[in-house]
Amino acid sequence: MFSLTCVSQTQEGWEEAFRQWIDAEETESSAIENVYEELSEIADHPINLNQASREDLEKLPFLTVQQVEELLSYIHRFGGIRSSGELQMISSLDAERRHLLSYFIYIGEPAKKNNKLRFDSILYHSRHQLSATVKVPLYTRRGDRDGYLGARYRHSIRYQLTYHDRVKFGLTGAQDAGEPFFSNRNNWGYDHYSYYLQLKELGNIKNLCLGMYKVQLGKGLIINGGFYLGKLSSLQSMGRTSTTLKAHSSRSANDYLRGAAATIRLHRNWDITAFASYRSLDATLNKDSTARTLLTSSYHRTQTEMNKKNNTHETDLGGSIRWRKKSYYVNLNYLYTHLDRLLRPEKENAPYRRYIAEGNDFMNWSLDYGYTNSRFSLSGETALNKEGALATIHQCSFRLKCPMTLMLLHRYYDKRYTALHAQSFSEGSNVQNEHGIYAGFIWQPSSKWTLNGYVDYAHFTWKRYQVSMPSDAFDTMILMRFVLTDRWRIEGRYRFHLRQKDNSQKTYIVNQTEHLSRLRVSYDTPSGLSLQTQFDGISVSLEGKNKGWMISEQITYQWRWLQLYANATVFQTDNYASRLYLYERPLPYNFSSIMLYGKGIRYAFMTRTEIGKHLLMIVKFGVTNYFDRQKISSSWQEINGSSQTDIDIHLRITL
């Protein structure tokens, strides 16, 4: 007998655990919001572990390649997992990952043979979810008075139908503050819509996506739809490689394709993935109507921004042929991209852009490959663009008999290599002009202690933004977690980051160094009350020294259908260079990381109420008060005052 009891817990519980995997600096990355939204969906629709495919488990960024292999092997060998306690039999799955995994899976019946999709089953047994979110600012920006085309409210609506893990259909409409609604060029209402249909296991069709979708091939050297998180998370997942298709349900107007994509099972060991896409882009144009810059902000608040909306179009064709047998795999990947406008970036006054992508047509090929067993994994990807420039990345990890795992990663990205959709492990902002080596470890000497750390060195052979000659970067972090008792937890981390930049006279390069530290103490009471105190410090040196600190207190209380959350933070930094980032409990599908600098206080209060089994309401009230200024921000975003207050409301109906 298999237990059908859902192992996953409340959605909010995983957020705090997942936050442990994200580095402080990496909260700037938009990829985090993409992964957060994906995990929010999985938490809402947990994976049946006994029916999970490799692609299903690879959606969980905290699982290493060895853990995915061991889970699949155990399920295949014993015909399924009958209770969550059996997860302790997976030797590579430590207690921390078992806890995090519990939010995203449940133990259900194994897959049944000849399990065909039937329209009547989908019609009567699907899960329907309709949600709406609005952000109400209790202040007026300069653009709200005389510059923006729309109201100052940010809002979105989202509908999704799911049938087990085999059918997903939905529509998302999103509007940023200041954008017109049912006016100007937004005659259909929202500024951005995302629509999608995803079907799985239709005979030999393993995965079919129609509408808007995302693609990841290999380690992301030719295309990666926002899956990469950063250095610390790469250590946690041990540089795992995956080929993934998924529906794009996000409110984000970037990093997606539009058209059709499918993965087809050719043979037991062979798969083929193919996709075709045609979509609109925003671009800043030159006087001759060529494109100077492809924009990713997706803002259409002013007439100038609106004039750039959808003024360029992109066609993408690509695919992958995959062979996998037991512990070995090889994938051959291809991507062709065509822009209907010539991409001609301005280079005369910016020498660092000499090798940036330009033209109408872009082609990339890559081969990714790997071997994995219970203790050792080796994987890599090597890519070429149409000019023959090379990008390559290789990673190996080894789990010792003692509770320690080691990881080494090497990458080389030629300065002439270009790929419009690439996103992979790097110190720089893109897959170009970088040669580096990374070493990391995870050590768990006991169930109470966990120690993580990494060292990364990168060299840039060509000029970069604000760096007029070849330069270097060095980055290292050490992170310690200690479980004092079942209720007390302590975490400490220290990071040192060195980057080289031009001096103020631009005559030579100097070292910019950052020292980041954090200490966090958490306590859970038997009554459902959780307390967390956190201290952050930063010191930045670049022809002078800037410092900053932040102290925050977080309180969470859970009682049946009601959850209360409060946070209070005091911060003081010398300037923007010594800014700090604060994580706050977000609304569903919205990752929340607030940048703070100067002197001030930030406080927030949130209530989450479940009304019966079908209705959820969340209200969040947040205030930032600055003590060192009378105006906040600049240009059209300027607020004439020292305080910024927002109210966020989220309603969700599930049937």
XYZ file of C-alpha atoms in Angstrom:
655
model
C 0.000 0.000 0.000
C 1.165 3.488 -0.849
C 0.428 6.471 1.338
C -1.441 9.187 -0.534
C -0.860 11.636 2.275
C 0.676 14.829 1.012
C 4.138 15.321 2.433
C 4.343 18.937 1.366
C 3.685 21.541 4.006
C 2.356 25.067 3.805
C 3.786 27.023 0.937
C 5.293 29.670 3.168
C 7.487 27.200 5.041
C 9.753 26.539 2.063
C 10.526 30.216 1.478
C 12.716 30.575 4.531
C 14.489 27.300 3.802
C 15.068 28.245 0.159
C 16.427 31.639 1.161
C 19.334 29.850 2.819
C 20.521 28.821 -0.641
C 20.750 32.319 -2.086
C 23.868 34.434 -1.735
C 23.539 38.003 -0.482
C 24.862 39.618 -3.654
C 22.812 37.376 -5.894
C 19.540 38.870 -4.684
C 20.067 41.401 -7.499
C 19.574 38.650 -10.084
C 16.269 38.545 -11.955
C 16.800 34.781 -12.315
C 15.960 34.399 -8.623
C 12.433 35.682 -9.234
C 12.016 33.164 -12.068
C 13.134 30.261 -9.882
C 11.067 31.534 -6.957
C 7.947 31.596 -9.135
C 8.666 28.100 -10.425
C 9.036 26.790 -6.863
C 5.856 28.616 -5.821
C 3.977 26.701 -8.502
C 5.491 23.379 -7.478
C 4.626 24.060 -3.838
C 1.029 24.716 -4.943
C 1.024 21.569 -7.127
C 3.474 19.120 -5.484
C 5.212 16.388 -7.476
C 4.137 12.772 -6.989
C 7.545 11.334 -6.181
C 6.589 7.879 -7.445
C 5.680 9.308 -10.861
C 8.463 11.887 -11.070
C 10.638 11.983 -14.164
C 14.220 13.175 -14.254
C 12.956 16.489 -15.672
C 10.519 16.865 -12.742
C 13.253 16.443 -10.139
C 15.642 18.704 -12.035
C 13.166 21.562 -11.507
C 14.275 21.564 -7.855
C 17.542 23.549 -7.824
C 18.678 22.289 -4.429
C 19.003 18.647 -5.557
C 22.425 17.545 -6.795
C 22.874 15.290 -9.802
C 23.756 12.375 -7.488
C 20.579 12.876 -5.456
C 18.412 12.911 -8.587
C 20.089 9.712 -9.793
C 19.736 7.972 -6.436
C 16.071 8.922 -6.063
C 15.194 7.609 -9.543
C 17.257 4.459 -9.016
C 15.601 3.723 -5.660
C 12.085 4.205 -7.064
C 12.868 1.961 -10.047
C 14.536 -0.724 -7.950
C 11.885 -1.019 -5.234
C 8.817 -0.138 -7.289
C 8.222 3.161 -5.516
C 8.547 4.879 -2.153
C 5.849 4.016 0.384
C 6.479 6.680 3.029
C 8.530 9.815 3.505
C 10.667 7.958 6.046
C 12.204 5.962 3.195
C 13.950 9.113 1.994
C 16.486 8.458 4.749
C 17.598 5.449 2.691
C 18.953 7.817 0.032
C 22.495 8.154 1.371
C 23.317 11.406 -0.463
C 20.111 13.114 0.724
C 21.000 14.938 3.949
C 18.460 16.060 6.547
C 18.419 19.656 5.295
C 17.543 18.626 1.742
C 14.963 16.101 2.942
C 13.289 18.916 4.856
C 13.319 21.243 1.838
C 12.145 18.456 -0.481
C 9.125 17.793 1.733
C 7.529 21.086 0.630
C 7.479 20.069 -3.043
C 6.590 16.361 -3.181
C 4.026 13.862 -1.973
C 3.999 10.067 -1.894
C 1.346 8.815 -4.319
C 0.675 5.760 -6.438
C 3.318 4.767 -9.008
C 2.621 5.572 -12.646
C 0.056 3.333 -14.295
C 0.632 1.831 -17.723
C -1.479 3.072 -20.646
C -2.501 6.090 -18.620
C -4.056 8.045 -21.522
C -5.294 11.591 -21.264
C -9.070 11.773 -21.504
C -10.939 15.002 -22.150
C -13.727 14.183 -19.687
C -11.181 13.494 -16.921
C -9.438 16.791 -17.603
C -12.779 18.607 -17.690
C -14.124 17.234 -14.398
C -10.990 16.479 -12.347
C -8.720 19.450 -13.037
C -7.695 22.008 -10.470
C -8.594 25.632 -11.244
C -6.828 28.562 -9.645
C -7.656 32.246 -10.149
C -5.616 34.915 -8.391
C -5.286 38.688 -8.463
C -2.602 40.927 -6.974
C -2.480 44.701 -6.589
C 0.154 47.045 -5.146
C -1.235 50.335 -3.841
C 1.358 53.089 -3.175
C 0.355 55.664 -0.561
C 2.550 58.297 -2.206
C 2.854 60.050 -5.554
C 5.873 59.884 -7.827
C 6.828 62.712 -10.153
C 5.803 60.592 -13.141
C 2.347 60.015 -11.643
C 1.686 63.752 -11.806
C 2.913 64.695 -15.264
C 4.828 61.920 -17.024
C 3.268 58.458 -16.846
C 0.540 57.254 -19.186
C -1.332 55.213 -16.596
C -2.296 54.977 -12.934
C 0.239 54.393 -10.174
C -1.037 50.923 -9.247
C 0.786 47.722 -10.128
C -1.591 44.805 -10.630
C -1.873 41.392 -12.262
C -4.370 38.583 -12.748
C -3.613 34.908 -13.220
C -5.664 31.843 -14.143
C -4.274 28.319 -14.272
C -5.776 24.894 -14.884
C -3.774 21.828 -13.867
C -4.535 18.146 -14.257
C -2.127 16.174 -12.070
C 1.322 16.917 -13.486
C 0.344 16.226 -17.092
C -1.701 19.233 -18.166
C -1.079 22.900 -17.471
C -3.036 25.686 -19.143
C -3.118 29.307 -18.139
C -3.232 33.023 -18.784
C -1.401 35.783 -16.893
C -1.943 39.514 -17.366
C 0.459 41.990 -15.772
C 0.686 45.751 -15.432
C 3.535 47.799 -13.955
C 2.835 51.038 -12.138
C 2.422 53.934 -14.570
C 1.528 51.829 -17.610
C -1.776 52.517 -19.449
C -4.665 50.086 -18.965
C -7.179 49.719 -21.835
C -5.708 52.833 -23.440
C -2.878 54.050 -25.659
C -1.333 50.938 -27.270
C -2.693 48.636 -24.545
C -6.143 48.295 -26.104
C -6.450 44.737 -24.791
C -6.026 45.866 -21.186
C -2.803 44.665 -19.614
C 0.604 45.701 -20.881
C 1.824 42.085 -20.953
C 0.057 38.745 -21.306
C 1.461 35.274 -20.895
C -0.566 32.343 -22.257
C 0.492 28.720 -22.359
C -0.509 25.068 -22.683
C 1.787 22.281 -21.519
C 1.056 18.558 -22.001
C 3.166 15.632 -20.797
C 3.405 11.940 -21.658
C 1.312 11.852 -24.818
C 2.599 8.555 -26.181
C 6.122 9.239 -27.418
C 5.733 12.963 -26.765
C 7.300 13.478 -23.350
C 6.667 17.213 -23.165
C 4.766 19.623 -25.411
C 4.592 23.391 -24.870
C 2.400 25.766 -26.891
C 2.229 29.512 -26.459
C 4.885 30.987 -24.187
C 7.594 28.743 -22.791
C 11.184 28.624 -21.561
C 14.090 26.487 -22.697
C 17.324 25.408 -21.062
C 19.891 23.378 -22.977
C 22.961 21.962 -21.239
C 24.699 24.337 -18.886
C 23.273 27.410 -20.603
C 26.088 28.324 -23.001
C 23.643 28.824 -25.889
C 20.248 29.220 -24.177
C 19.052 29.356 -20.592
C 15.631 30.784 -19.756
C 16.507 32.295 -16.381
C 17.405 29.134 -14.438
C 20.870 30.089 -13.147
C 21.023 31.424 -9.592
C 24.672 31.971 -8.724
C 27.803 30.661 -7.092
C 26.404 29.462 -3.789
C 23.427 27.703 -5.354
C 25.733 26.127 -7.957
C 27.662 24.600 -5.076
C 24.469 23.282 -3.500
C 23.291 21.656 -6.743
C 26.833 20.602 -7.683
C 26.633 22.244 -11.106
C 23.814 20.033 -12.349
C 23.037 20.034 -16.081
C 19.551 19.685 -17.531
C 17.556 20.028 -20.744
C 14.253 21.612 -19.799
C 11.065 22.857 -21.423
C 8.474 24.558 -19.250
C 5.506 26.848 -19.642
C 6.141 30.541 -19.040
C 3.484 31.512 -16.515
C 5.362 34.485 -15.067
C 4.400 38.159 -15.199
C 7.937 38.770 -16.488
C 8.140 39.945 -20.109
C 11.696 38.615 -20.570
C 13.548 35.325 -21.034
C 10.728 33.480 -22.788
C 9.999 32.115 -26.260
C 6.635 32.082 -28.035
C 5.496 29.343 -30.369
C 5.852 25.576 -29.940
C 8.356 23.214 -28.357
C 8.371 19.452 -27.859
C 10.522 16.651 -26.493
C 9.935 13.329 -28.254
C 11.085 9.897 -27.142
C 12.733 8.254 -30.158
C 14.063 5.194 -28.341
C 14.682 4.067 -24.799
C 18.022 5.918 -24.851
C 17.268 8.662 -27.394
C 15.224 11.868 -27.157
C 14.911 14.817 -29.470
C 13.845 18.334 -28.480
C 12.797 20.921 -31.057
C 11.362 24.420 -30.702
C 10.312 27.357 -32.857
C 9.546 30.860 -31.651
C 8.532 34.279 -32.972
C 8.216 37.138 -30.502
C 8.384 40.909 -30.161
C 11.161 42.847 -28.438
C 11.751 46.411 -27.299
C 14.802 48.175 -28.704
C 16.482 51.559 -28.688
C 16.963 52.550 -32.331
C 19.738 54.367 -34.156
C 18.971 57.186 -36.589
C 19.115 54.712 -39.487
C 16.426 52.527 -37.797
C 18.872 49.804 -36.821
C 18.728 48.541 -33.230
C 21.311 49.982 -30.867
C 20.250 48.070 -27.751
C 17.781 45.273 -27.031
C 15.888 46.329 -23.896
C 14.921 44.041 -21.017
C 13.243 46.467 -18.589
C 9.779 45.929 -20.209
C 8.563 49.295 -18.872
C 6.052 51.232 -20.984
C 5.145 54.073 -18.625
C 6.054 57.140 -20.686
C 5.383 57.893 -24.338
C 9.100 57.452 -25.062
C 9.062 53.961 -23.533
C 5.785 53.113 -25.265
C 7.230 54.076 -28.666
C 9.871 51.363 -28.205
C 7.337 48.642 -27.415
C 7.476 45.686 -29.811
C 9.465 47.623 -32.432
C 11.731 44.633 -33.156
C 10.948 40.960 -33.789
C 12.973 37.844 -33.114
C 12.754 34.369 -34.630
C 14.366 31.416 -32.828
C 14.764 27.864 -34.117
C 16.628 25.224 -32.189
C 16.741 21.831 -30.626
C 18.711 19.041 -29.032
C 19.416 15.381 -29.762
C 19.972 13.525 -26.502
C 21.468 10.133 -25.739
C 21.446 8.740 -22.216
C 22.347 5.270 -21.004
C 22.551 4.560 -17.302
C 25.178 6.948 -15.939
C 26.265 8.481 -19.252
C 24.688 11.148 -21.445
C 25.590 13.224 -24.513
C 23.483 16.051 -26.004
C 23.998 17.870 -29.293
C 22.358 21.331 -29.177
C 21.662 23.993 -31.797
C 20.134 27.489 -31.818
C 19.510 29.928 -34.665
C 18.276 33.469 -33.954
C 17.184 36.072 -36.506
C 16.353 39.724 -35.768
C 14.248 41.655 -38.269
C 16.318 44.765 -37.476
C 20.083 44.896 -37.788
C 21.605 44.969 -34.287
C 24.257 47.687 -34.398
C 25.420 48.712 -30.898
C 27.360 51.933 -30.414
C 31.078 51.049 -30.142
C 33.095 54.159 -31.003
C 32.948 55.703 -27.537
C 32.797 52.390 -25.675
C 35.854 50.208 -26.469
C 34.668 47.520 -24.042
C 31.806 46.794 -26.473
C 34.130 45.895 -29.337
C 33.146 42.209 -29.314
C 29.495 42.606 -28.319
C 26.911 40.828 -30.486
C 25.873 42.578 -33.703
C 24.118 41.657 -36.943
C 20.828 39.991 -37.940
C 21.634 36.289 -37.722
C 23.185 34.363 -34.852
C 23.995 30.650 -34.711
C 25.326 28.551 -31.861
C 26.145 24.875 -31.508
C 27.102 22.994 -28.368
C 27.840 19.520 -27.085
C 27.133 18.761 -23.448
C 28.047 15.494 -21.808
C 28.453 13.838 -18.454
C 28.877 10.807 -16.244
C 27.390 10.260 -12.802
C 27.499 7.603 -10.121
C 26.590 7.649 -6.443
C 29.790 9.448 -5.430
C 31.269 11.082 -8.508
C 29.981 13.253 -11.346
C 31.712 14.840 -14.311
C 29.921 17.063 -16.804
C 30.638 19.793 -19.310
C 29.485 21.769 -22.303
C 31.472 23.151 -25.233
C 29.887 25.697 -27.571
C 30.756 27.567 -30.770
C 29.194 30.576 -32.450
C 29.090 31.063 -36.225
C 32.465 32.867 -36.180
C 34.051 29.816 -34.515
C 34.626 31.452 -31.111
C 34.627 29.004 -28.203
C 32.894 28.826 -24.832
C 33.401 25.814 -22.591
C 32.612 24.870 -19.006
C 33.443 21.684 -17.077
C 32.517 20.610 -13.579
C 33.276 17.620 -11.383
C 32.109 16.758 -7.884
C 33.106 13.991 -5.516
C 31.409 12.816 -2.322
C 33.920 11.484 0.202
C 33.172 8.686 2.664
C 33.253 11.286 5.370
C 30.277 13.684 5.099
C 32.015 16.042 2.681
C 31.430 16.838 -0.999
C 33.985 18.650 -3.145
C 33.356 20.505 -6.398
C 35.669 21.942 -9.054
C 34.496 24.053 -11.993
C 36.469 25.532 -14.885
C 35.106 27.854 -17.576
C 36.599 29.592 -20.578
C 34.517 32.074 -22.572
C 36.299 33.634 -25.550
C 35.968 37.422 -25.849
C 34.551 36.877 -29.374
C 31.920 34.363 -28.276
C 28.352 35.692 -28.483
C 25.005 34.041 -27.724
C 21.936 36.232 -27.214
C 20.184 33.766 -24.878
C 23.179 32.395 -22.955
C 23.283 32.472 -19.180
C 25.662 30.288 -17.197
C 28.181 30.272 -14.369
C 30.222 33.471 -14.514
C 31.741 36.294 -12.515
C 30.854 38.781 -15.226
C 27.397 39.629 -16.479
C 27.408 37.361 -19.553
C 29.009 34.343 -21.196
C 31.901 36.189 -22.824
C 35.450 37.371 -22.093
C 36.123 35.255 -18.991
C 38.502 32.514 -17.877
C 38.040 31.214 -14.350
C 38.252 28.364 -11.890
C 35.999 27.666 -8.912
C 36.378 25.253 -5.985
C 33.780 24.578 -3.308
C 32.904 22.174 -0.540
C 29.983 21.097 1.645
C 30.907 19.476 4.966
C 28.403 18.131 7.473
C 30.392 16.649 10.375
C 27.190 15.972 12.319
C 23.441 16.455 12.042
C 23.848 19.775 13.860
C 26.709 21.318 11.889
C 26.927 22.276 8.202
C 29.832 24.166 6.678
C 29.840 25.419 3.045
C 32.483 27.413 1.246
C 33.912 28.324 -2.130
C 36.797 30.159 -3.776
C 36.527 31.606 -7.289
C 39.091 33.346 -9.493
C 38.367 34.919 -12.889
C 40.495 36.723 -15.469
C 39.108 39.022 -18.176
C 41.343 39.321 -21.240
C 39.482 42.279 -22.769
C 38.214 45.602 -21.431
C 34.986 45.688 -19.465
C 32.548 48.371 -18.348
C 34.521 50.774 -16.100
C 37.698 48.716 -16.727
C 39.923 49.912 -19.590
C 42.428 47.018 -19.558
C 42.597 43.284 -18.740
C 41.568 42.637 -15.142
C 40.953 39.995 -12.471
C 38.340 39.123 -9.860
C 38.489 37.016 -6.725
C 35.547 35.825 -4.654
C 35.347 33.622 -1.572
C 32.638 32.764 0.916
C 32.305 30.647 4.046
C 28.895 29.781 5.499
C 28.173 27.954 8.761
C 24.872 26.614 10.086
C 24.453 25.182 13.561
C 21.297 23.557 14.935
C 21.657 24.102 18.669
C 18.384 22.328 19.536
C 15.182 21.500 17.686
C 14.162 25.118 18.211
C 17.395 27.145 18.130
C 19.377 27.671 14.901
C 22.408 29.854 14.203
C 23.835 30.858 10.836
C 26.924 32.907 10.084
C 28.461 33.845 6.758
C 31.378 35.885 5.519
C 32.176 36.876 1.948
C 35.175 38.633 0.462
C 34.827 39.912 -3.113
C 37.583 41.665 -5.065
C 36.993 43.280 -8.458
C 39.279 45.592 -10.422
C 38.083 48.920 -11.824
C 39.525 52.100 -13.340
C 40.694 54.749 -10.915
C 38.931 58.108 -10.969
C 41.407 59.519 -13.543
C 41.154 56.340 -15.673
C 44.961 56.035 -15.732
C 45.277 52.591 -14.116
C 43.105 49.984 -12.422
C 42.623 49.629 -8.676
C 41.125 46.933 -6.478
C 37.579 47.283 -5.213
C 37.118 45.037 -2.185
C 33.903 44.095 -0.422
C 33.631 42.432 2.990
C 30.112 41.122 3.689
C 29.119 39.462 6.948
C 25.909 38.096 8.410
C 24.818 36.542 11.689
C 21.310 35.103 12.067
C 19.708 33.504 15.116
C 16.311 31.772 14.855
C 13.999 30.363 17.510
C 10.732 28.426 17.099
C 8.320 28.107 20.011
C 5.905 25.170 20.517
C 2.943 27.564 20.183
C 3.614 28.450 16.507
C 5.650 31.607 17.165
C 8.964 31.992 15.300
C 11.560 34.672 16.012
C 14.584 35.602 13.930
C 17.266 38.217 14.573
C 19.750 39.116 11.853
C 22.774 41.397 11.640
C 24.390 42.375 8.319
C 27.581 44.334 7.833
C 29.445 45.584 4.772
C 32.726 47.355 4.079
C 33.598 48.521 0.548
C 36.985 49.963 -0.435
C 37.680 51.753 -3.728
C 39.926 54.801 -3.357
C 38.255 55.266 -0.006
C 36.265 53.196 2.471
C 32.488 52.943 2.844
C 30.713 50.953 5.533
C 27.218 49.938 6.442
C 25.200 47.804 8.839
C 21.651 46.539 9.236
C 19.776 44.901 12.112
C 16.434 43.233 11.521
C 13.918 41.335 13.629
C 11.358 39.000 12.073
C 8.344 37.500 13.862
C 5.997 34.866 12.412
C 2.952 33.362 14.114
C 0.851 30.488 12.752
C -2.577 29.588 14.169
C -4.781 27.270 12.147
C -6.067 29.347 9.206
C -4.253 32.553 10.187
C -0.598 33.484 9.752
C 0.893 36.777 10.926
C 4.266 38.130 9.867
C 6.128 41.254 11.015
C 9.575 42.619 10.275
C 11.445 45.673 11.572
C 14.834 46.775 10.240
C 17.205 49.602 11.144
C 19.955 50.385 8.616
C 22.817 52.815 8.173
C 25.260 52.897 5.253
C 27.639 55.577 4.023
C 26.268 55.625 0.465
C 24.910 53.563 -2.445
C 28.222 51.693 -2.825
C 27.713 50.152 0.634
C 24.063 49.214 0.051
C 22.541 46.169 1.720
C 19.677 43.876 0.734
C 16.772 42.872 2.945
C 14.632 39.820 2.307
C 10.976 40.113 3.336
C 8.211 37.534 3.194
C 6.720 38.095 -0.286
C 3.320 37.599 -1.820
C 2.961 34.412 -3.900
C 4.922 34.452 -7.167
C 6.774 37.640 -6.206
C 10.291 37.417 -4.834
C 10.949 40.305 -2.467
C 14.426 41.722 -1.901
C 14.643 45.383 -0.894
C 17.765 47.472 -1.465
C 18.561 49.839 1.438
C 21.215 52.546 1.743
C 21.605 55.736 3.745
C 19.962 55.959 7.178
C 16.497 54.818 8.047
C 14.080 52.196 9.222
C 11.990 49.648 7.337
C 9.018 47.806 8.812
C 6.362 45.543 7.358
C 3.324 43.600 8.547
C 1.512 40.839 6.673
C -1.533 38.675 7.330
C -2.354 35.477 5.491
C -5.900 34.182 5.927
C -7.308 30.956 4.515
C -11.085 31.227 4.331
C -12.291 27.685 4.006
C -10.538 25.409 1.529
C -10.947 27.575 -1.528
C -10.184 31.199 -0.697
C -6.874 32.766 0.317
C -6.312 36.440 1.155
C -2.953 38.062 1.896
C -2.475 41.704 2.869
C 0.957 43.265 3.340
C 1.712 46.761 4.667
C 5.294 48.028 4.236
C 6.955 51.350 5.149
C 10.465 52.699 4.564
C 11.396 55.883 6.444
C 14.663 57.668 5.598
C 16.356 59.953 8.124
C 18.922 61.477 5.725
C 16.842 62.786 2.799
C 13.712 64.688 1.895
C 13.359 63.116 -1.545
C 13.456 59.463 -2.583
C 14.784 58.286 -5.963
C 15.105 60.575 -9.001
C 13.683 61.465 -12.411
C 10.094 60.212 -12.963
C 10.402 57.901 -9.923
C 11.110 60.771 -7.525
C 8.979 60.932 -4.362
C 8.762 64.321 -2.683
C 9.149 63.105 0.879
C 11.237 60.908 3.186
C 8.751 58.046 3.601
C 7.517 55.366 1.217
C 4.452 53.249 2.108
C 2.906 50.435 0.046
C -0.031 48.087 0.542
C -0.033 44.747 -1.311
C -3.181 42.620 -1.616
C -3.419 39.104 -3.014
C -6.635 37.099 -3.482
C -6.729 33.513 -4.710
C -9.605 31.146 -5.406
C -8.878 27.422 -5.843
C -11.469 24.941 -7.081
